[in-house]
Short mmCIF file of C-alpha atoms (C1' of nucleotides) in Angstrom, two decimals:
data_model
loop_
_atom_site.label_atom_id
_atom_site.label_comp_id
_atom_site.label_asym_id
_atom_site.label_seq_id
_atom_site.Cartn_x
_atom_site.Cartn_y
_atom_site.Cartn_z
CA UNK A 1 -37.35 27.21 -14.42
CA UNK A 2 -36.03 29.90 -12.16
CA UNK A 3 -33.72 29.04 -9.27
CA UNK A 4 -36.16 27.78 -6.57
CA UNK A 5 -34.04 29.45 -3.89
CA UNK A 6 -35.16 32.79 -5.28
CA UNK A 7 -38.56 31.98 -3.79
CA UNK A 8 -36.97 32.64 -0.40
CA UNK A 9 -37.02 36.31 -1.37
CA UNK A 10 -40.34 36.43 -3.15
CA UNK A 11 -40.71 40.23 -2.97
CA UNK A 12 -37.43 40.87 -4.80
CA UNK A 13 -38.35 38.22 -7.34
CA UNK A 14 -41.72 39.83 -7.96
CA UNK A 15 -40.11 43.23 -8.50
CA UNK A 16 -38.21 41.73 -11.40
CA UNK A 17 -40.94 39.50 -12.80
CA UNK A 18 -43.71 42.08 -12.70
CA UNK A 19 -41.97 43.98 -15.47
CA UNK A 20 -43.62 41.38 -17.70
CA UNK A 21 -47.05 42.06 -16.29
CA UNK A 22 -48.58 40.92 -13.04
CA UNK A 23 -46.95 37.66 -11.92
CA UNK A 24 -48.06 37.86 -8.30
CA UNK A 25 -50.42 34.91 -8.46
CA UNK A 26 -47.99 32.37 -9.96
CA UNK A 27 -45.14 33.48 -7.71
CA UNK A 28 -47.21 33.35 -4.53
CA UNK A 29 -48.49 29.93 -5.48
CA UNK A 30 -44.96 28.66 -6.10
CA UNK A 31 -43.69 30.33 -2.93
CA UNK A 32 -46.33 28.69 -0.75
CA UNK A 33 -45.85 25.31 -2.39
CA UNK A 34 -42.07 25.56 -1.95
CA UNK A 35 -42.23 26.16 1.78
CA UNK A 36 -44.91 23.55 2.21
CA UNK A 37 -42.64 21.04 0.51
CA UNK A 38 -39.61 21.99 2.61
CA UNK A 39 -41.36 21.51 5.94
CA UNK A 40 -42.85 18.21 4.74
CA UNK A 41 -39.38 17.13 3.64
CA UNK A 42 -37.81 17.96 6.97
CA UNK A 43 -40.48 16.02 8.85
CA UNK A 44 -39.97 13.02 6.58
CA UNK A 45 -36.18 13.05 6.81
CA UNK A 46 -36.27 13.13 10.60
CA UNK A 47 -38.58 10.11 10.69
CA UNK A 48 -36.54 8.30 8.09
CA UNK A 49 -33.36 8.87 10.09
CA UNK A 50 -35.13 7.37 13.13
CA UNK A 51 -36.20 4.38 11.09
CA UNK A 52 -32.72 3.83 9.68
CA UNK A 53 -31.24 3.97 13.19
CA UNK A 54 -33.84 1.58 14.60
CA UNK A 55 -33.73 -1.02 11.84
CA UNK A 56 -31.60 -3.97 13.09
CA UNK A 57 -29.06 -5.81 10.99
CA UNK A 58 -30.71 -9.16 11.59
CA UNK A 59 -34.24 -10.41 11.73
CA UNK A 60 -36.05 -8.34 14.40
CA UNK A 61 -37.84 -9.87 17.37
CA UNK A 62 -41.62 -9.66 17.52
CA UNK A 63 -41.43 -6.87 20.08
CA UNK A 64 -39.05 -4.87 17.90
CA UNK A 65 -41.23 -5.60 14.95
CA UNK A 66 -44.24 -3.84 16.48
CA UNK A 67 -42.27 -0.68 17.05
CA UNK A 68 -40.69 -0.89 13.60
CA UNK A 69 -44.08 -1.30 11.98
CA UNK A 70 -45.27 1.89 13.67
CA UNK A 71 -42.22 3.77 12.48
CA UNK A 72 -42.69 2.37 9.01
CA UNK A 73 -46.27 3.62 8.88
CA UNK A 74 -45.23 7.06 10.03
CA UNK A 75 -42.47 7.18 7.40
CA UNK A 76 -44.86 6.14 4.65
CA UNK A 77 -47.42 8.75 5.60
CA UNK A 78 -44.73 11.43 5.74
CA UNK A 79 -43.39 10.28 2.38
CA UNK A 80 -46.82 10.64 0.82
CA UNK A 81 -47.00 14.23 2.10
CA UNK A 82 -43.57 15.00 0.68
CA UNK A 83 -44.40 13.50 -2.71
CA UNK A 84 -47.63 15.44 -3.01
CA UNK A 85 -45.97 18.65 -1.83
CA UNK A 86 -43.05 18.17 -4.20
CA UNK A 87 -45.35 17.55 -7.14
CA UNK A 88 -47.31 20.71 -6.31
CA UNK A 89 -44.18 22.79 -5.89
CA UNK A 90 -42.52 21.59 -9.08
CA UNK A 91 -45.68 22.11 -11.09
CA UNK A 92 -46.16 25.58 -9.68
CA UNK A 93 -42.57 26.44 -10.54
CA UNK A 94 -43.07 25.36 -14.16
CA UNK A 95 -45.58 28.19 -14.57
CA UNK A 96 -43.23 30.92 -13.33
CA UNK A 97 -41.68 32.75 -16.32
CA UNK A 98 -38.01 33.64 -16.69
CA UNK A 99 -36.64 36.83 -15.18
CA UNK A 100 -36.25 39.62 -17.76
CA UNK A 101 -32.73 40.89 -18.31
CA UNK A 102 -32.33 44.14 -16.32
CA UNK A 103 -30.98 45.92 -19.40
CA UNK A 104 -34.00 45.43 -21.66
CA UNK A 105 -36.63 48.18 -21.87
CA UNK A 106 -39.70 48.00 -19.68
CA UNK A 107 -42.99 48.03 -21.54
CA UNK A 108 -46.42 46.49 -21.63
CA UNK A 109 -46.54 45.20 -25.21
CA UNK A 110 -44.88 45.35 -28.63
CA UNK A 111 -45.20 49.15 -28.68
CA UNK A 112 -42.48 49.25 -26.02
CA UNK A 113 -39.92 47.48 -28.21
CA UNK A 114 -36.92 49.52 -29.25
CA UNK A 115 -34.89 49.48 -32.44
CA UNK A 116 -31.56 47.79 -31.80
CA UNK A 117 -30.26 48.00 -35.35
CA UNK A 118 -31.62 50.40 -37.92
CA UNK A 119 -32.57 49.08 -41.35
CA UNK A 120 -29.68 47.32 -43.00
CA UNK A 121 -30.25 48.83 -46.45
CA UNK A 122 -32.81 51.10 -48.11
CA UNK A 123 -36.13 49.45 -48.92
CA UNK A 124 -36.72 48.89 -52.66
CA UNK A 125 -38.59 51.53 -54.64
CA UNK A 126 -41.10 50.25 -57.19
CA UNK A 127 -42.37 52.13 -60.24
CA UNK A 128 -45.52 50.01 -59.97
CA UNK A 129 -47.82 48.81 -57.21
CA UNK A 130 -45.94 45.94 -55.50
CA UNK A 131 -47.91 42.70 -55.44
CA UNK A 132 -48.27 40.40 -52.44
CA UNK A 133 -46.03 37.36 -52.40
CA UNK A 134 -48.97 34.96 -52.43
CA UNK A 135 -50.51 36.46 -55.55
CA UNK A 136 -47.15 36.39 -57.34
CA UNK A 137 -46.37 32.81 -56.27
CA UNK A 138 -49.83 31.60 -57.20
CA UNK A 139 -49.65 33.22 -60.64
CA UNK A 140 -46.20 31.75 -61.32
CA UNK A 141 -47.46 28.32 -60.17
CA UNK A 142 -44.74 28.21 -57.51
CA UNK A 143 -47.35 27.39 -54.90
CA UNK A 144 -50.83 25.86 -55.13
CA UNK A 145 -53.17 26.75 -52.29
CA UNK A 146 -56.38 25.53 -53.94
CA UNK A 147 -55.25 21.93 -54.16
CA UNK A 148 -53.53 22.12 -50.79
CA UNK A 149 -56.77 23.30 -49.20
CA UNK A 150 -58.44 20.11 -50.44
CA UNK A 151 -55.71 17.91 -48.99
CA UNK A 152 -54.86 19.77 -45.79
CA UNK A 153 -57.20 22.70 -45.23
CA UNK A 154 -56.15 26.26 -44.57
CA UNK A 155 -52.72 27.41 -43.36
CA UNK A 156 -50.86 24.83 -45.40
CA UNK A 157 -48.94 25.22 -48.62
CA UNK A 158 -47.56 23.06 -51.40
CA UNK A 159 -44.57 24.43 -53.27
CA UNK A 160 -44.40 23.51 -56.95
CA UNK A 161 -41.66 23.49 -59.58
CA UNK A 162 -39.28 26.42 -59.15
CA UNK A 163 -41.04 27.32 -55.92
CA UNK A 164 -40.12 23.93 -54.46
CA UNK A 165 -36.61 24.36 -55.78
CA UNK A 166 -36.34 27.79 -54.16
CA UNK A 167 -37.36 26.35 -50.82
CA UNK A 168 -34.81 23.56 -51.14
CA UNK A 169 -32.14 26.06 -52.20
CA UNK A 170 -32.80 28.27 -49.19
CA UNK A 171 -32.55 25.38 -46.74
CA UNK A 172 -29.28 24.31 -48.29
CA UNK A 173 -27.91 27.85 -48.41
CA UNK A 174 -28.78 28.60 -44.79
CA UNK A 175 -27.34 25.34 -43.46
CA UNK A 176 -24.13 26.00 -45.37
CA UNK A 177 -24.00 29.54 -44.04
CA UNK A 178 -24.48 28.35 -40.47
CA UNK A 179 -21.98 25.51 -40.64
CA UNK A 180 -19.42 27.95 -42.01
CA UNK A 181 -20.12 30.07 -38.93
CA UNK A 182 -19.12 27.10 -36.78
CA UNK A 183 -22.46 25.46 -36.10
CA UNK A 184 -22.69 21.65 -36.08
CA UNK A 185 -25.51 20.38 -38.27
CA UNK A 186 -28.14 18.01 -36.85
CA UNK A 187 -31.13 16.56 -38.66
CA UNK A 188 -33.46 15.51 -35.83
CA UNK A 189 -36.88 13.83 -35.72
CA UNK A 190 -39.94 16.08 -35.64
CA UNK A 191 -42.01 14.00 -33.20
CA UNK A 192 -40.88 14.78 -29.67
CA UNK A 193 -41.90 13.68 -26.21
CA UNK A 194 -43.43 15.56 -23.31
CA UNK A 195 -40.21 15.75 -21.32
CA UNK A 196 -38.40 17.63 -24.09
CA UNK A 197 -41.25 20.10 -24.56
CA UNK A 198 -41.21 20.72 -20.81
CA UNK A 199 -37.45 21.19 -20.96
CA UNK A 200 -37.58 24.07 -23.41
CA UNK A 201 -40.72 25.56 -21.85
CA UNK A 202 -43.50 24.87 -24.38
CA UNK A 203 -45.20 22.59 -21.84
CA UNK A 204 -47.07 22.54 -19.59
CA UNK A 205 -48.37 26.06 -20.16
CA UNK A 206 -48.69 26.25 -23.93
CA UNK A 207 -50.16 22.90 -24.94
CA UNK A 208 -52.94 24.69 -26.84
CA UNK A 209 -50.37 25.78 -29.44
CA UNK A 210 -49.15 22.25 -30.13
CA UNK A 211 -50.30 19.30 -32.22
CA UNK A 212 -50.51 16.17 -30.07
CA UNK A 213 -50.86 12.58 -31.29
CA UNK A 214 -53.95 11.08 -29.75
CA UNK A 215 -52.88 7.47 -29.28
CA UNK A 216 -49.33 8.09 -28.07
CA UNK A 217 -47.67 10.87 -26.09
CA UNK A 218 -45.81 12.18 -29.12
CA UNK A 219 -46.07 15.81 -30.10
CA UNK A 220 -45.22 17.56 -33.36
CA UNK A 221 -42.35 19.88 -32.59
CA UNK A 222 -43.20 23.58 -33.00
CA UNK A 223 -39.54 24.50 -33.46
CA UNK A 224 -36.21 22.68 -33.74
CA UNK A 225 -35.21 24.60 -30.61
CA UNK A 226 -36.87 21.70 -28.80
CA UNK A 227 -34.82 18.98 -30.47
CA UNK A 228 -31.52 20.86 -30.61
CA UNK A 229 -31.58 22.15 -27.04
CA UNK A 230 -32.78 18.86 -25.58
CA UNK A 231 -30.07 17.03 -27.49
CA UNK A 232 -27.99 17.43 -24.31
CA UNK A 233 -30.89 16.86 -21.92
CA UNK A 234 -29.77 15.46 -18.56
CA UNK A 235 -26.09 15.63 -19.47
CA UNK A 236 -23.08 16.89 -17.58
CA UNK A 237 -21.00 18.45 -20.35
CA UNK A 238 -17.20 18.72 -20.25
CA UNK A 239 -16.23 22.37 -19.89
CA UNK A 240 -13.84 22.12 -22.83
CA UNK A 241 -16.64 21.25 -25.24
CA UNK A 242 -18.42 24.56 -24.62
CA UNK A 243 -19.66 26.52 -26.41
CA UNK A 244 -21.79 23.99 -28.28
CA UNK A 245 -23.22 25.45 -31.46
CA UNK A 246 -25.93 23.54 -33.32
CA UNK A 247 -27.95 24.16 -36.45
CA UNK A 248 -30.66 22.09 -38.04
CA UNK A 249 -33.42 22.20 -40.58
CA UNK A 250 -36.84 20.81 -39.62
CA UNK A 251 -40.48 21.24 -40.46
CA UNK A 252 -42.31 22.95 -37.58
CA UNK A 253 -45.93 22.55 -36.54
CA UNK A 254 -48.12 25.06 -34.74
CA UNK A 255 -51.83 25.19 -34.15
CA UNK A 256 -51.94 28.98 -34.31
CA UNK A 257 -54.96 28.82 -32.06
CA UNK A 258 -56.33 32.27 -31.39
CA UNK A 259 -54.97 33.79 -34.59
CA UNK A 260 -58.05 33.17 -36.73
CA UNK A 261 -58.27 35.78 -39.44
CA UNK A 262 -54.66 36.93 -39.01
CA UNK A 263 -52.36 36.42 -42.00
CA UNK A 264 -54.77 33.98 -43.60
CA UNK A 265 -53.24 34.40 -47.05
CA UNK A 266 -49.72 33.61 -48.04
CA UNK A 267 -46.76 32.12 -46.28
CA UNK A 268 -46.64 34.17 -43.09
CA UNK A 269 -48.63 31.98 -40.71
CA UNK A 270 -48.82 28.25 -41.49
CA UNK A 271 -49.67 25.15 -39.45
CA UNK A 272 -46.62 23.49 -40.98
CA UNK A 273 -43.62 25.53 -42.00
CA UNK A 274 -39.92 25.05 -42.50
CA UNK A 275 -37.19 26.57 -40.41
CA UNK A 276 -33.46 26.38 -39.99
CA UNK A 277 -32.64 26.83 -36.33
CA UNK A 278 -29.55 28.03 -34.45
CA UNK A 279 -28.85 26.91 -30.88
CA UNK A 280 -25.95 27.53 -28.52
CA UNK A 281 -25.15 26.04 -25.12
CA UNK A 282 -22.62 28.27 -23.39
CA UNK A 283 -21.03 29.16 -20.10
CA UNK A 284 -23.09 31.77 -18.25
CA UNK A 285 -20.41 34.45 -18.36
CA UNK A 286 -20.26 34.33 -22.16
CA UNK A 287 -23.96 34.25 -22.90
CA UNK A 288 -24.48 37.93 -23.74
CA UNK A 289 -21.72 37.86 -26.31
CA UNK A 290 -22.95 34.53 -27.67
CA UNK A 291 -26.45 35.91 -28.20
CA UNK A 292 -24.99 38.74 -30.29
CA UNK A 293 -22.89 36.26 -32.23
CA UNK A 294 -25.94 34.14 -32.98
CA UNK A 295 -27.88 37.26 -33.97
CA UNK A 296 -25.08 38.24 -36.33
CA UNK A 297 -25.08 34.80 -37.93
CA UNK A 298 -28.81 35.10 -38.60
CA UNK A 299 -28.44 38.66 -39.90
CA UNK A 300 -25.63 37.47 -42.14
CA UNK A 301 -28.12 35.33 -44.05
CA UNK A 302 -30.28 38.37 -44.81
CA UNK A 303 -27.22 40.38 -45.77
CA UNK A 304 -26.26 37.67 -48.25
CA UNK A 305 -29.82 37.59 -49.59
CA UNK A 306 -29.66 41.41 -49.85
CA UNK A 307 -32.98 41.87 -48.08
CA UNK A 308 -33.66 44.99 -45.95
CA UNK A 309 -34.24 44.27 -42.28
CA UNK A 310 -34.11 45.84 -38.85
CA UNK A 311 -33.48 44.37 -35.42
CA UNK A 312 -35.62 45.27 -32.42
CA UNK A 313 -35.12 44.56 -28.73
CA UNK A 314 -38.26 43.14 -27.17
CA UNK A 315 -39.42 45.02 -24.12
CA UNK A 316 -40.25 43.20 -20.88
CA UNK A 317 -43.96 42.90 -21.66
CA UNK A 318 -43.43 41.38 -25.13
CA UNK A 319 -40.89 38.82 -24.00
CA UNK A 320 -41.63 35.10 -24.39
CA UNK A 321 -42.21 32.98 -21.30
CA UNK A 322 -38.79 31.31 -21.21
CA UNK A 323 -36.63 34.15 -22.52
CA UNK A 324 -34.71 36.75 -20.54
CA UNK A 325 -33.73 38.80 -23.57
CA UNK A 326 -34.87 38.67 -27.20
CA UNK A 327 -33.87 40.37 -30.43
CA UNK A 328 -36.35 40.06 -33.28
CA UNK A 329 -35.09 40.34 -36.83
CA UNK A 330 -37.77 41.93 -39.00
CA UNK A 331 -37.63 41.81 -42.78
CA UNK A 332 -39.20 44.35 -45.09
CA UNK A 333 -42.37 43.22 -46.89
CA UNK A 334 -43.17 45.81 -49.61
CA UNK A 335 -46.77 44.72 -50.21
CA UNK A 336 -47.55 45.05 -46.52
CA UNK A 337 -45.42 48.20 -46.33
CA UNK A 338 -43.98 47.00 -43.03
CA UNK A 339 -41.29 44.95 -41.32
CA UNK A 340 -42.33 41.44 -40.27
CA UNK A 341 -40.65 39.08 -37.82
CA UNK A 342 -38.39 36.57 -39.51
CA UNK A 343 -36.25 35.42 -36.63
CA UNK A 344 -36.39 35.66 -32.88
CA UNK A 345 -33.01 35.34 -31.16
CA UNK A 346 -33.25 34.77 -27.43
CA UNK A 347 -31.14 34.21 -24.36
CA UNK A 348 -32.81 31.89 -21.88
CA UNK A 349 -30.10 32.11 -19.21
CA UNK A 350 -30.32 28.91 -17.12
CA UNK A 351 -34.13 28.72 -17.38
CA UNK A 352 -34.25 25.94 -19.98
CA UNK A 353 -31.09 24.29 -18.67
CA UNK A 354 -32.71 23.85 -15.26
CA UNK A 355 -35.84 22.34 -16.78
CA UNK A 356 -33.86 20.08 -19.13
CA UNK A 357 -31.10 19.50 -16.55
CA UNK A 358 -28.16 20.47 -18.75
CA UNK A 359 -25.02 21.26 -16.77
CA UNK A 360 -21.31 21.48 -17.40
CA UNK A 361 -18.44 20.27 -15.29
CA UNK A 362 -16.54 23.34 -14.13
CA UNK A 363 -15.21 24.27 -10.70
CA UNK A 364 -18.65 23.23 -9.58
CA UNK A 365 -21.33 21.71 -11.77
CA UNK A 366 -23.32 24.62 -13.12
CA UNK A 367 -26.26 24.96 -15.48
CA UNK A 368 -25.33 26.13 -18.96
CA UNK A 369 -27.03 29.08 -20.59
CA UNK A 370 -29.07 28.34 -23.71
CA UNK A 371 -29.57 30.60 -26.70
CA UNK A 372 -31.52 30.09 -29.87
CA UNK A 373 -32.85 31.83 -32.90
CA UNK A 374 -34.18 31.13 -36.35
CA UNK A 375 -31.59 31.17 -39.04
CA UNK A 376 -34.07 31.56 -40.70
CA UNK A 377 -37.77 30.81 -41.16
CA UNK A 378 -37.87 29.47 -44.72
CA UNK A 379 -41.41 30.34 -45.77
CA UNK A 380 -41.26 33.92 -44.53
CA UNK A 381 -37.89 34.31 -46.23
CA UNK A 382 -39.49 33.16 -49.48
CA UNK A 383 -42.26 35.70 -48.99
CA UNK A 384 -39.66 38.42 -48.46
CA UNK A 385 -37.60 37.41 -51.50
CA UNK A 386 -40.65 37.29 -53.77
CA UNK A 387 -41.95 40.68 -52.68
CA UNK A 388 -38.60 42.49 -52.65
CA UNK A 389 -37.31 40.94 -55.89
CA UNK A 390 -40.48 41.35 -57.97
CA UNK A 391 -40.12 42.99 -61.37
CA UNK A 392 -42.39 45.21 -63.46
CA UNK A 393 -43.19 42.42 -65.90
CA UNK A 394 -44.63 40.26 -63.11
CA UNK A 395 -41.62 37.97 -62.84
CA UNK A 396 -39.15 37.81 -59.96
CA UNK A 397 -35.39 37.64 -59.83
CA UNK A 398 -33.52 35.50 -57.33
CA UNK A 399 -30.76 36.66 -54.93
CA UNK A 400 -27.31 36.13 -56.40
CA UNK A 401 -26.14 34.03 -53.45
CA UNK A 402 -28.70 31.38 -54.40
CA UNK A 403 -27.50 30.96 -57.99
CA UNK A 404 -25.41 27.90 -57.28
CA UNK A 405 -28.27 26.31 -55.35
CA UNK A 406 -30.89 27.05 -58.01
CA UNK A 407 -28.94 25.83 -61.04
CA UNK A 408 -29.81 22.43 -62.44
"C1'" G B 1 -46.50 -6.47 -33.42
"C1'" G B 2 -44.56 -11.61 -31.19
"C1'" A B 3 -40.60 -14.44 -28.28
"C1'" G B 4 -36.23 -14.00 -25.40
"C1'" A B 5 -31.79 -11.51 -22.87
"C1'" G B 6 -30.08 -7.24 -20.57
"C1'" G B 7 -29.59 -1.86 -18.02
"C1'" U B 8 -25.05 -1.53 -11.14
"C1'" A B 9 -19.39 3.92 -11.15
"C1'" C B 10 -15.23 6.24 -17.11
"C1'" C B 11 -15.83 0.90 -19.44
"C1'" C B 12 -16.69 -4.49 -18.48
"C1'" A B 13 -18.75 -6.86 -14.45
"C1'" A B 14 -19.90 -9.59 -9.20
"C1'" G B 15 -23.81 -8.95 -5.89
"C1'" U B 16 -30.64 -12.32 -6.36
"C1'" G B 17 -34.21 -9.96 0.95
"C1'" G B 18 -30.81 -7.65 6.45
"C1'" C B 19 -23.76 -7.88 7.77
"C1'" U B 20 -24.95 0.45 6.43
"C1'" A B 21 -22.49 -0.17 -1.56
"C1'" U B 22 -15.43 1.91 2.32
"C1'" A B 23 -20.15 -1.86 -4.39
"C1'" A B 24 -15.97 -7.79 -5.06
"C1'" G B 25 -13.00 -8.62 -9.48
"C1'" G B 26 -11.05 -6.88 -14.17
"C1'" G B 27 -9.90 -2.92 -17.74
"C1'" G B 28 -8.84 2.12 -18.70
"C1'" A B 29 -7.16 6.81 -16.77
"C1'" C B 30 -4.15 9.54 -13.35
"C1'" G B 31 -0.14 9.78 -9.51
"C1'" G B 32 4.17 7.31 -7.37
"C1'" U B 33 8.39 3.53 -6.80
"C1'" U B 34 11.90 1.25 -9.98
"C1'" U B 35 14.58 2.77 -14.87
"C1'" G B 36 19.91 5.74 -19.08
"C1'" C B 37 14.84 6.09 -21.86
"C1'" U B 38 10.50 3.30 -22.82
"C1'" A B 39 7.78 -1.04 -21.57
"C1'" A B 40 6.80 -4.36 -17.66
"C1'" A B 41 6.27 -5.04 -12.51
"C1'" C B 42 4.81 -3.13 -7.87
"C1'" C B 43 2.18 0.68 -4.63
"C1'" G B 44 -1.69 4.26 -4.52
"C1'" U B 45 -5.97 7.29 -6.39
"C1'" U B 46 -10.12 7.08 -9.47
"C1'" A B 47 -19.05 8.22 -5.59
"C1'" G B 48 -19.52 11.58 -8.67
"C1'" U B 49 -24.20 13.85 -7.50
"C1'" G B 50 -28.94 15.98 -5.90
"C1'" G B 51 -31.74 17.70 -1.69
"C1'" U B 52 -32.06 19.56 3.21
"C1'" C B 53 -30.40 21.64 8.06
"C1'" G B 54 -26.23 24.72 9.71
"C1'" C B 55 -22.49 31.18 10.30
"C1'" A B 56 -19.19 27.20 9.93
"C1'" A B 57 -17.10 22.52 10.93
"C1'" G B 58 -20.25 19.16 9.71
"C1'" G B 59 -24.99 16.39 10.25
"C1'" C B 60 -29.04 14.05 7.91
"C1'" C B 61 -31.97 12.16 3.53
"C1'" A B 62 -32.07 10.20 -1.41
"C1'" G B 63 -29.38 7.86 -5.59
"C1'" C B 64 -28.11 0.21 -8.73
"C1'" G B 65 -32.52 2.67 -16.30
"C1'" A B 66 -37.53 5.62 -14.64
"C1'" G B 67 -41.92 5.33 -11.73
"C1'" G B 68 -45.09 2.56 -8.53
"C1'" G B 69 -45.99 -1.81 -5.16
"C1'" U B 70 -44.93 -5.88 -1.44
"C1'" U B 71 -41.95 -5.98 3.29
"C1'" C B 72 -40.18 -4.11 9.87
"C1'" G B 73 -36.22 -3.87 5.94
"C1'" A B 74 -35.45 -4.00 -1.55
"C1'" A B 75 -29.90 -3.37 -6.27
"C1'" U B 76 -32.26 -8.17 -4.96
"C1'" C B 77 -39.38 -10.05 -5.06
"C1'" C B 78 -43.95 -8.01 -8.00
"C1'" C B 79 -46.27 -4.37 -11.63
"C1'" U B 80 -45.98 -0.42 -15.43
"C1'" C B 81 -42.94 2.30 -18.62
"C1'" C B 82 -38.22 3.72 -21.22
"C1'" C B 83 -33.79 2.19 -23.58
"C1'" U B 84 -30.13 -1.60 -25.60
"C1'" C B 85 -29.22 -6.49 -27.81
"C1'" U B 86 -30.84 -11.43 -30.37
"C1'" C B 87 -34.54 -13.99 -33.25
"C1'" C B 88 -39.39 -13.85 -35.91
"C1'" G B 89 -43.14 -10.84 -38.42
"C1'" C B 90 -44.09 -6.28 -41.10
"C1'" C B 91 -42.20 -2.34 -43.76
"C1'" A B 92 -39.29 2.34 -46.42
#
RNA sequence: GGAGAGGUACCCAAGUGGCUAUAAGGGGACGGUUUGCUAAACCGUUAGUGGUCGCAAGGCCAGCGAGGGUUCGAAUCCCUCCCUCUCCGCCA
């Protein structure tokens, strides 16, 4: 949520927001609803002050009672107006995206993204035609999509034998890496409530992407960002405990509605996947540096795995709804002959903190800035390892840093 | 899932329809007096916050788990929900 006071200068706000694409409609709606609420509030508060002044300390006489009853009716009517107006204004505000960082490039879509860090190492050269990760994994019996399709349908995977061990090893390795970088490990539930999803910005706008339990208001979390960021929901944090750095492994669930036909094979786009997440809650003045630190932690995992990657800065038009600045880490996939997103590291400024009401006790009580990124997506990392580490004889080797996690 | 008990400030807790919650009383914390130094004793401080109006000083409104309702008036009565605790059932 943006600072509602910015609606007082809606033209300036629009100048900044329209770098994403046309936001006029949502801003004008929020702007109108905001002023409607304020005038309703002022009318109510005046009446309420009258009522408070007129209410006697003892039982009122019948004459007084008539006048008090009138006042009471007027207050109730005014209150109803305020409540409706407030509901409308808050809802409208939930649909206004975050303000893009002034320093990021302006662009309409992914073609406007710029390279922030050039490839970390040369891409591997193969003396043979590199195979796709799914064909290799299937042949090695490290995954079984045929049986999984019977149990779950498409966009699910079962890891088998060494494949399952590799997944477990990667989770372990990444969590160790992140805790060594100073992140506190949490292992949260994967069912979350509506309030938390609203706090981090998935709801109300993006409910079509989420799995929702039909008989309760529980949702399957699409990313541990939800659980880790909302861990401090509603809290007033002591200044001395900032920055808070959290990491956690969870399964993640996404409907992937609207991506029919895209990445149907392999591990790139699944309804359920595994991810190790990095989250930071920081003081506003340190958030730019903290984003880079978090990015470096995520990149450090790929360095250790010796996988080639590049980092791009998302342009204004490609930015997610809640983010003000995002760096995508893209790993090289030889069979696709391209870099694919493996982690998205974003600064949300106070946008999520306002929605989730996370503040810290400083000179005044201020909203923290939130930052998160994958560190890393497990299944896509497996895809990258398999494709980059494949050998001429059809087998694959395993990154050296995983040896101690893969041994029996 | 069933039966019961709770949720008031940093913690415990009194308040059960009107006397603006300066929220009684403890505890803890902090400051002071006293002291060679500690402890004790005594004195004091410990409501913070959100919103709104205002250049400001300051005014006003809302806050007793959350949301509704009853009432001229609700921490207090009623309803729904959340959470904690005890017992039973079920289960990993």
